[in-house]
Coordinates of C-alpha atoms and ligand atoms in Angstrom, one line a residue:
M1 CA -22.0 -18.7 6.1
A2 CA -20.1 -18.7 9.4
Q3 CA -16.8 -20.6 9.4
T4 CA -16.3 -21.0 13.1
Q5 CA -14.0 -24.0 12.6
H6 CA -11.3 -21.9 11.0
H7 CA -8.5 -20.4 13.0
F8 CA -6.0 -18.3 11.1
L9 CA -2.6 -17.4 12.5
L10 CA -1.1 -14.2 11.1
V11 CA 2.5 -13.0 11.1
T12 CA 3.8 -9.7 9.6
Y13 CA 7.1 -8.0 8.9
P14 CA 7.1 -5.3 11.7
V15 CA 6.5 -2.1 9.7
Q16 CA 3.3 -0.1 9.3
G17 CA 3.0 -0.9 5.6
H18 CA 2.7 -4.7 6.5
I19 CA 0.9 -4.5 9.8
N20 CA -2.0 -2.3 8.7
P21 CA -3.2 -4.5 5.8
A22 CA -2.7 -7.6 7.9
L23 CA -4.8 -6.2 10.7
E24 CA -7.5 -5.2 8.2
F25 CA -7.4 -8.7 6.6
S26 CA -7.8 -10.2 10.1
K27 CA -10.8 -7.9 10.7
R28 CA -12.5 -9.2 7.5
L29 CA -11.8 -12.8 8.6
I30 CA -13.4 -12.2 12.0
I31 CA -16.5 -10.8 10.3
L32 CA -16.7 -14.1 8.4
G33 CA -16.6 -16.1 11.7
V34 CA -12.9 -17.0 11.6
K35 CA -10.9 -17.0 14.8
V36 CA -7.7 -15.0 14.4
T37 CA -4.4 -15.1 16.3
F38 CA -2.0 -12.3 15.4
T39 CA 1.7 -12.6 16.2
I40 CA 3.4 -9.3 16.6
P41 CA 6.8 -8.0 17.9
V42 CA 6.9 -6.1 21.2
S43 CA 7.9 -2.8 19.5
A44 CA 4.8 -2.8 17.2
Y45 CA 2.5 -3.9 20.0
R46 CA 3.8 -1.1 22.2
K47 CA 3.0 1.4 19.5
M48 CA -0.6 0.2 19.3
I49 CA -1.0 0.4 23.1
K50 CA 0.6 3.9 23.2
A51 CA -1.8 5.1 20.5
G52 CA -4.8 3.5 22.3
R53 CA -5.5 1.5 19.2
V54 CA -5.4 -2.2 20.0
P55 CA -8.1 -3.7 17.7
E56 CA -10.8 -5.8 19.4
G57 CA -11.6 -9.4 18.7
F58 CA -8.0 -10.5 18.1
N59 CA -5.9 -12.8 20.1
F60 CA -2.4 -11.2 20.1
V61 CA 0.7 -13.3 20.7
V62 CA 3.5 -10.8 21.4
F63 CA 7.1 -11.8 21.0
S64 CA 10.5 -10.1 21.2
D65 CA 12.5 -9.8 17.9
G66 CA 15.4 -8.4 19.9
F67 CA 14.6 -4.9 18.9
D68 CA 11.9 -4.0 21.5
D69 CA 12.4 -0.3 21.1
G70 CA 11.9 -0.6 17.3
F71 CA 14.3 -1.2 14.4
N72 CA 16.1 1.9 13.2
S73 CA 17.4 1.4 9.6
N74 CA 20.0 4.2 10.0
T75 CA 21.6 2.8 13.2
N76 CA 20.7 -0.9 13.5
D77 CA 22.2 -3.9 11.6
H78 CA 19.6 -5.1 9.1
M79 CA 21.0 -8.7 8.7
L80 CA 21.1 -9.1 12.5
F81 CA 17.5 -7.9 12.6
M82 CA 16.4 -10.4 9.9
T83 CA 18.2 -13.3 11.6
Q84 CA 16.7 -12.6 15.0
M85 CA 13.3 -12.0 13.6
K86 CA 13.5 -15.4 11.8
R87 CA 14.7 -17.3 14.9
R88 CA 12.3 -15.8 17.5
G89 CA 9.4 -15.5 15.0
S90 CA 9.7 -19.2 14.0
E91 CA 9.8 -20.3 17.7
T92 CA 6.7 -18.2 18.4
L93 CA 4.8 -19.6 15.4
K94 CA 5.7 -23.1 16.3
E95 CA 4.7 -22.8 19.9
T96 CA 1.4 -21.1 19.0
I97 CA 0.5 -23.8 16.5
L98 CA 1.4 -26.6 18.9
S99 CA -0.4 -25.0 21.9
N100 CA -3.6 -24.8 19.7
S101 CA -3.4 -28.3 18.4
A102 CA -6.2 -30.8 18.6
Q103 CA -4.5 -32.6 21.5
N104 CA -5.1 -29.5 23.7
N105 CA -8.6 -29.6 25.1
G106 CA -10.7 -26.5 24.4
S107 CA -8.3 -25.1 21.8
T108 CA -9.1 -24.4 18.1
P109 CA -6.4 -25.8 15.8
I110 CA -4.8 -23.4 13.4
T111 CA -6.2 -24.1 9.9
C112 CA -4.1 -21.6 8.0
L113 CA -1.0 -19.5 8.6
V114 CA -0.8 -16.2 6.7
Y115 CA 2.4 -14.2 6.4
T116 CA 3.4 -11.0 4.7
P117 CA 6.5 -10.8 2.4
L118 CA 10.1 -11.1 3.6
L119 CA 9.2 -14.0 6.0
P120 CA 9.7 -17.2 4.0
W121 CA 10.5 -19.0 7.2
A122 CA 6.9 -18.7 8.3
A123 CA 5.9 -21.0 5.4
E124 CA 8.6 -23.4 6.5
V125 CA 7.2 -23.6 10.0
A126 CA 3.7 -24.2 8.6
R127 CA 4.9 -27.0 6.3
G128 CA 6.9 -28.7 9.1
L129 CA 3.7 -28.9 11.2
N130 CA 1.3 -29.8 8.3
V131 CA -0.6 -26.5 8.4
P132 CA -1.7 -24.9 5.1
S133 CA -0.1 -21.4 4.6
A134 CA -0.7 -18.4 2.4
L135 CA 1.3 -15.4 1.4
L136 CA -0.4 -12.0 1.9
W137 CA 1.1 -9.9 -0.9
I138 CA 0.9 -6.3 0.1
Q139 CA 1.8 -4.7 -3.2
P140 CA -0.2 -4.8 -6.5
A141 CA -0.6 -8.0 -8.5
S142 CA 1.2 -6.2 -11.3
I143 CA 4.4 -6.1 -9.3
L144 CA 4.1 -9.8 -8.4
R145 CA 3.8 -10.5 -12.1
V146 CA 7.0 -8.6 -12.9
Y147 CA 8.9 -10.5 -10.2
Y148 CA 7.4 -13.8 -11.4
Y149 CA 8.6 -13.2 -15.0
Y150 CA 12.0 -11.9 -13.7
F151 CA 12.6 -15.2 -11.9
N152 CA 11.2 -17.3 -14.7
G153 CA 13.3 -16.5 -17.8
Y154 CA 12.8 -12.8 -18.3
D155 CA 15.6 -11.5 -16.0
K156 CA 18.0 -10.5 -18.8
L157 CA 15.3 -8.8 -20.8
I158 CA 14.0 -6.9 -17.7
R159 CA 17.6 -5.9 -16.7
D160 CA 18.4 -4.7 -20.2
C161 CA 15.2 -2.7 -20.2
C162 CA 16.2 -1.1 -16.9
N163 CA 19.4 0.1 -18.5
E164 CA 17.8 1.6 -21.6
P165 CA 15.3 4.4 -20.7
S166 CA 13.9 4.5 -24.2
W167 CA 13.0 0.8 -24.4
S168 CA 9.7 -0.7 -23.5
I169 CA 8.9 -4.2 -22.4
E170 CA 5.7 -6.2 -23.0
L171 CA 4.9 -8.8 -20.3
P172 CA 1.6 -10.7 -20.3
G173 CA -1.1 -9.1 -18.2
L174 CA 0.7 -5.8 -17.9
P175 CA 0.8 -2.4 -19.6
S176 CA 3.8 -1.7 -21.7
L177 CA 6.6 -0.8 -19.2
K178 CA 9.7 1.4 -19.4
S179 CA 12.7 1.4 -17.1
R180 CA 11.1 4.2 -15.1
D181 CA 8.1 1.9 -14.3
L182 CA 10.0 -1.2 -13.2
P183 CA 10.5 -2.2 -9.5
S184 CA 13.8 -0.7 -8.4
F185 CA 15.0 -4.0 -7.0
C186 CA 15.3 -5.4 -10.6
F187 CA 17.8 -2.8 -11.6
P188 CA 21.4 -4.2 -12.0
S189 CA 22.6 -1.1 -10.0
N190 CA 20.2 -2.0 -7.1
P191 CA 22.2 -1.9 -3.8
Y192 CA 19.6 -4.0 -2.0
G193 CA 20.3 -7.3 -3.7
F194 CA 19.3 -9.2 -0.5
I195 CA 15.7 -8.0 -1.0
L196 CA 15.5 -9.4 -4.5
D197 CA 17.0 -12.6 -3.0
A198 CA 14.3 -12.6 -0.3
V199 CA 11.5 -12.1 -2.8
K200 CA 12.9 -15.0 -4.8
E201 CA 13.1 -17.2 -1.8
Q202 CA 9.6 -16.2 -0.9
L203 CA 8.2 -17.0 -4.3
D204 CA 10.1 -20.3 -4.6
M205 CA 8.7 -21.3 -1.3
V206 CA 5.2 -20.6 -2.4
A207 CA 5.7 -22.3 -5.7
S208 CA 6.9 -25.5 -4.0
E209 CA 3.6 -25.8 -2.1
E210 CA 1.2 -28.4 -3.3
K211 CA -1.5 -25.8 -3.6
P212 CA 0.2 -22.4 -3.6
I213 CA -2.0 -19.6 -2.2
I214 CA -1.4 -15.9 -2.6
F215 CA -3.8 -13.3 -1.2
V216 CA -3.3 -10.0 -2.9
N217 CA -4.3 -6.6 -1.5
S218 CA -6.0 -5.5 -4.6
F219 CA -9.4 -6.1 -6.2
D220 CA -10.6 -7.8 -9.3
A221 CA -11.8 -4.6 -11.2
L222 CA -8.6 -2.7 -10.4
E223 CA -6.1 -5.2 -11.8
E224 CA -8.3 -7.5 -13.9
E225 CA -5.5 -8.7 -16.3
A226 CA -2.7 -8.7 -13.8
L227 CA -4.7 -10.9 -11.4
K228 CA -5.2 -13.7 -14.0
E229 CA -3.4 -16.9 -13.2
I230 CA 0.1 -17.3 -14.7
D231 CA 1.5 -20.3 -16.6
D232 CA -1.5 -22.5 -16.2
G233 CA -1.9 -22.0 -12.5
K234 CA 1.8 -22.0 -11.5
L235 CA 0.9 -18.7 -9.8
S236 CA -2.7 -17.9 -8.9
M237 CA -3.8 -15.0 -6.9
I238 CA -6.8 -14.3 -4.8
A239 CA -7.7 -10.6 -4.6
I240 CA -9.2 -9.7 -1.2
G241 CA -8.6 -5.9 -1.0
P242 CA -8.5 -3.0 -0.8
L243 CA -7.3 -3.7 2.8
V244 CA -7.8 -0.2 3.9
P245 CA -8.9 0.3 7.4
R246 CA -12.4 1.6 7.6
G247 CA -12.8 3.8 10.6
D248 CA -11.1 2.4 13.6
L249 CA -7.9 0.7 12.5
V250 CA -5.6 3.6 11.7
F251 CA -2.5 2.5 13.6
E252 CA -0.9 5.7 14.9
K253 CA -3.2 8.5 15.7
S254 CA -1.2 11.7 16.1
K255 CA -1.9 14.2 18.9
D256 CA -2.2 16.9 16.2
D257 CA -5.1 15.2 14.5
D258 CA -7.9 17.3 16.0
D259 CA -6.0 20.5 15.1
I260 CA -5.4 19.3 11.6
M261 CA -9.1 18.5 11.0
E262 CA -10.1 21.9 12.5
W263 CA -7.6 23.7 10.2
M264 CA -8.8 21.7 7.1
T265 CA -12.4 22.6 7.9
T266 CA -11.6 26.3 7.6
K267 CA -10.6 25.8 3.9
P268 CA -12.9 25.7 0.9
K269 CA -14.1 22.4 -0.6
G270 CA -11.5 20.6 -2.7
S271 CA -8.8 23.2 -2.1
I272 CA -6.0 21.6 0.0
V273 CA -2.9 19.9 -1.4
Y274 CA -1.8 17.0 0.9
V275 CA 1.8 16.0 0.7
A276 CA 3.1 12.8 2.3
F277 CA 5.7 10.2 1.5
G278 CA 4.8 7.3 3.8
S279 CA 6.4 6.0 6.9
L280 CA 9.9 5.1 5.6
L281 CA 11.2 7.4 2.9
V282 CA 13.5 10.2 3.9
L283 CA 13.9 13.1 1.5
T284 CA 17.0 15.3 1.2
K285 CA 16.8 18.9 2.3
K286 CA 17.3 19.9 -1.4
Q287 CA 14.3 17.8 -2.5
K288 CA 12.2 19.2 0.4
D289 CA 13.2 22.8 -0.6
A290 CA 12.0 22.0 -4.2
I291 CA 8.7 20.7 -2.8
A292 CA 8.4 23.9 -0.8
Q293 CA 8.9 26.0 -3.9
G294 CA 6.3 24.0 -5.8
L295 CA 3.8 24.5 -2.9
L296 CA 4.5 28.2 -2.6
G297 CA 4.2 28.6 -6.4
S298 CA 0.8 26.8 -6.4
E299 CA -0.5 29.3 -3.8
R300 CA -2.9 26.8 -2.5
P301 CA -3.4 25.7 1.2
F302 CA -1.4 22.6 1.9
L303 CA -0.8 20.0 4.5
W304 CA 2.6 18.5 4.5
V305 CA 3.9 15.6 6.5
I306 CA 7.6 15.8 7.4
R307 CA 8.4 13.0 9.8
D308 CA 10.8 13.6 12.7
E309 CA 13.0 10.7 11.5
D310 CA 14.1 12.9 8.6
A311 CA 16.8 14.2 10.9
N312 CA 18.0 10.7 11.7
L313 CA 20.0 10.3 8.5
K314 CA 23.7 9.6 9.1
G315 CA 26.5 12.1 8.2
E316 CA 26.1 15.2 6.1
E317 CA 22.6 14.4 4.9
G318 CA 21.4 14.1 8.5
E319 CA 23.0 17.4 9.5
E320 CA 21.5 19.1 6.5
N321 CA 18.1 17.6 7.3
K322 CA 18.2 19.1 10.8
E323 CA 18.4 22.6 9.2
K324 CA 15.1 24.4 8.9
L325 CA 13.5 24.5 5.4
S326 CA 14.2 27.6 3.4
C327 CA 11.2 29.9 3.2
M328 CA 9.7 28.5 6.5
E329 CA 7.9 31.7 7.2
E330 CA 6.1 31.9 3.8
L331 CA 5.2 28.2 4.1
E332 CA 3.7 28.6 7.5
K333 CA 1.5 31.4 6.2
L334 CA 0.1 29.2 3.5
G335 CA -0.1 25.7 5.0
L336 CA 0.5 23.3 7.8
I337 CA 3.6 21.1 8.3
V338 CA 3.1 18.2 10.7
P339 CA 5.2 15.2 11.7
W340 CA 2.4 12.7 11.2
C341 CA -1.4 12.7 10.7
S342 CA -4.2 10.2 10.3
Q343 CA -3.9 9.9 6.5
L344 CA -7.2 8.3 6.0
E345 CA -9.0 11.0 7.8
V346 CA -7.2 13.7 5.8
L347 CA -7.9 11.9 2.5
S348 CA -11.6 11.7 3.4
H349 CA -11.9 15.4 4.3
P350 CA -14.1 17.4 1.9
S351 CA -11.6 20.2 1.8
L352 CA -9.0 18.0 0.2
G353 CA -8.1 18.6 -3.4
C354 CA -5.2 16.4 -4.3
F355 CA -2.5 14.1 -2.8
V356 CA 1.2 14.5 -3.7
T357 CA 2.3 10.9 -2.9
H358 CA 5.4 8.7 -3.0
C359 CA 2.9 6.0 -4.3
G360 CA 3.5 3.4 -1.6
W361 CA 0.9 0.7 -2.2
N362 CA -1.1 1.6 1.0
S363 CA -1.1 5.3 0.1
T364 CA -2.1 4.4 -3.5
L365 CA -5.0 2.2 -2.4
E366 CA -6.1 4.9 0.2
S367 CA -6.1 7.5 -2.6
I368 CA -8.4 5.1 -4.6
V369 CA -10.7 4.3 -1.7
C370 CA -11.1 8.0 -0.9
G371 CA -11.5 9.0 -4.6
V372 CA -8.6 11.5 -4.4
P373 CA -6.6 12.5 -7.5
V374 CA -2.8 12.4 -7.2
V375 CA 0.5 13.9 -8.1
A376 CA 2.6 10.7 -8.3
F377 CA 6.1 11.3 -7.0
P378 CA 7.6 7.8 -6.8
H379 CA 11.1 7.0 -5.5
W380 CA 11.9 3.2 -5.4
N381 CA 10.6 -0.3 -4.8
D382 CA 7.1 -0.8 -6.2
Q383 CA 6.4 3.0 -6.2
P384 CA 7.3 3.6 -9.9
M385 CA 4.9 0.9 -11.1
N386 CA 2.2 2.2 -8.8
A387 CA 2.8 5.7 -10.3
K388 CA 2.5 4.2 -13.8
L389 CA -0.8 2.5 -12.9
L390 CA -2.2 5.7 -11.3
A391 CA -1.2 8.0 -14.1
D392 CA -1.6 5.8 -17.2
V393 CA -4.0 3.0 -16.4
W394 CA -6.5 4.2 -13.8
E395 CA -5.9 7.8 -14.9
T396 CA -6.5 9.4 -11.5
G397 CA -3.5 11.8 -11.7
V398 CA -0.2 12.9 -13.2
R399 CA 3.3 11.8 -12.6
V400 CA 6.2 14.2 -12.0
A401 CA 9.1 14.2 -14.5
P402 CA 12.6 14.3 -12.9
N403 CA 15.3 16.5 -14.5
E404 CA 18.5 15.1 -16.1
D405 CA 20.0 14.7 -12.6
G406 CA 17.1 12.7 -11.4
A407 CA 15.8 15.5 -9.1
V408 CA 12.3 16.8 -9.3
E409 CA 12.3 20.6 -9.5
G410 CA 9.9 23.0 -7.8
E411 CA 8.4 24.3 -11.0
E412 CA 7.6 20.7 -12.1
I413 CA 5.8 20.0 -8.8
R414 CA 3.8 23.3 -9.2
K415 CA 2.8 22.4 -12.8
C416 CA 1.7 18.9 -11.8
I417 CA -0.4 20.2 -8.8
E418 CA -2.0 22.7 -11.2
M419 CA -2.9 20.0 -13.8
V420 CA -4.6 17.9 -11.2
M421 CA -6.5 20.8 -9.5
A422 CA -7.4 22.5 -12.7
D423 CA -11.1 23.0 -13.7
D424 CA -10.3 22.1 -17.3
E425 CA -11.2 19.0 -19.2
K426 CA -8.2 17.0 -18.0
G427 CA -8.5 18.0 -14.4
I428 CA -12.2 17.1 -14.4
A429 CA -11.6 13.8 -16.1
M430 CA -9.0 12.8 -13.4
R431 CA -11.5 13.7 -10.6
N432 CA -14.2 11.7 -12.4
N433 CA -11.9 8.7 -12.7
A434 CA -11.0 9.0 -9.0
N435 CA -14.6 8.9 -8.1
K436 CA -15.2 5.9 -10.5
W437 CA -12.5 3.9 -8.8
K438 CA -13.7 4.9 -5.4
D439 CA -17.1 3.4 -6.2
L440 CA -15.6 0.2 -7.6
A441 CA -13.3 -0.2 -4.5
S442 CA -16.3 0.2 -2.2
A443 CA -18.3 -2.3 -4.2
A444 CA -15.5 -4.9 -4.0
V445 CA -15.6 -5.1 -0.2
K446 CA -19.4 -5.2 0.1
E447 CA -21.0 -8.4 1.3
T448 CA -21.6 -9.6 -2.3
G449 CA -18.5 -7.8 -3.7
S450 CA -15.7 -9.6 -5.5
S451 CA -13.2 -9.5 -2.6
N452 CA -15.6 -10.8 0.0
T453 CA -16.8 -13.5 -2.3
N454 CA -13.2 -14.5 -3.1
L455 CA -12.4 -14.8 0.5
K456 CA -15.6 -16.8 1.3
S457 CA -14.9 -19.2 -1.5
F458 CA -11.4 -19.8 -0.2
L459 CA -12.7 -20.5 3.3
E460 CA -15.1 -23.0 1.9
L461 CA -12.4 -24.8 0.0
I462 CA -9.7 -25.3 2.6
Ligands
LIG501 N1 0.5 7.3 7.0 C1 -0.2 7.9 8.0 N2 0.1 9.2 8.3 C2 1.1 9.9 7.7 C3 1.9 9.2 6.7 C4 1.5 7.9 6.4 O1 -1.2 7.4 8.6 O2 1.3 11.0 8.1 C5 0.1 5.9 6.7 C6 -0.6 5.8 5.4 O3 -2.0 6.0 5.6 C7 -0.3 4.4 4.9 C8 1.1 4.1 5.5 O4 1.3 5.2 6.5 O5 -1.2 3.5 5.4 C9 2.2 4.2 4.6 O6 2.2 3.0 3.8 P1 2.7 3.1 2.3 O7 2.6 1.7 1.8 O8 1.9 4.1 1.5 O9 4.2 3.5 2.3 P2 5.5 3.0 3.1 O10 5.4 3.7 4.5 O11 5.4 1.5 3.2 O12 6.6 3.6 2.3

């Protein structure tokens, strides 16, 4: 049923991992007849224009967050960025809501404001102007559950478990978790205390709403237990994912894409190892050399994304990262190293065999949507939990084991690639599982699928 009276206002934290799912969510709303206005900082909008990828059917409101050339986490002040984003973002949301109010002839009043994490001020603006608001949670429901329990009486238990690698913790709706699976921000040693504070502020804000609404970028079949309501509805989630762009929404298309596809096409079916660690993570030269050893040892064609920003690290690490990888010549004979690629196109290519991933939630969902088995190589944030789910719950891959110093050695990477690519019982089972989840993900976003139905029910309710 068309819902032409609805007008959603979206605002996202300006990094690719937030913008892409929010754009995809908007696209789904538009299909259901909802009008969408998308507020976006200048830097992110410029990137879209440069890539020739401004999606159609959206009304964009572009604002300056004070970092029009983009925020660089190595050289810019994070607190200043957050403060400016809050001030200028709040002003923009307020102006947009007011300029669309019923008093203005011909405008469609905003019926819901949707914001991604780290922007609790967005909910404040909505509340001040009596507009319903909803959080768009861009990590799995399982992580939201851990944070909920952490902030509701389990903090000591979780912190104790973080400190004792041999312990396990049982939380309702979740598999048994060890310290290596828990979100890194819960660790007592976590240097990013302000992020945990921001998550708390965010969840407190949602909880204080009369009818708290959280959209989750997941789907019912994938996280059946984790998506169940917590504490008699104190936290209820609406799964509307996987919010993975289908076709035209890949944000940054790289100029190398045609060459990459051409190269992939020359390789046998299911033979290529794809290695990528998302848009933010920077690896040390030592870790990259270990990956190189693992890839050379596997003797399989590979496509490896090493972003240019890897040389932007400060101090010694940055200098080291500017150095060429050891064994560059051998690597170039076997595979392709690129600064960026259209990951979804790569994951959908028939020559792809497996994905060595840092397990960011978008990459995790993309591996599921494309039915690609993984070598899970998590680093921080939600990645360890995503790796746990991939390896032990959905069973679409294996997880690397770090050595005593916390580093992952080349031989371990080679062994994991072999396990996932092998034609033995275990390798075949992982590929079958990957295909099973691919089918379930595709079913969830069909017209009568769970995610579409959940979204339609919500639109009928508000
Ligand atoms: N990505 C891409 N090309 C690359 C590397 C990454 O298009 O060469 C995309 C990837 O498809 C995903 C996003 O960047 O949508 C990364 O998001 P994720 O949540 O996996 O990790 P983050 O960047 O937030 O750590």
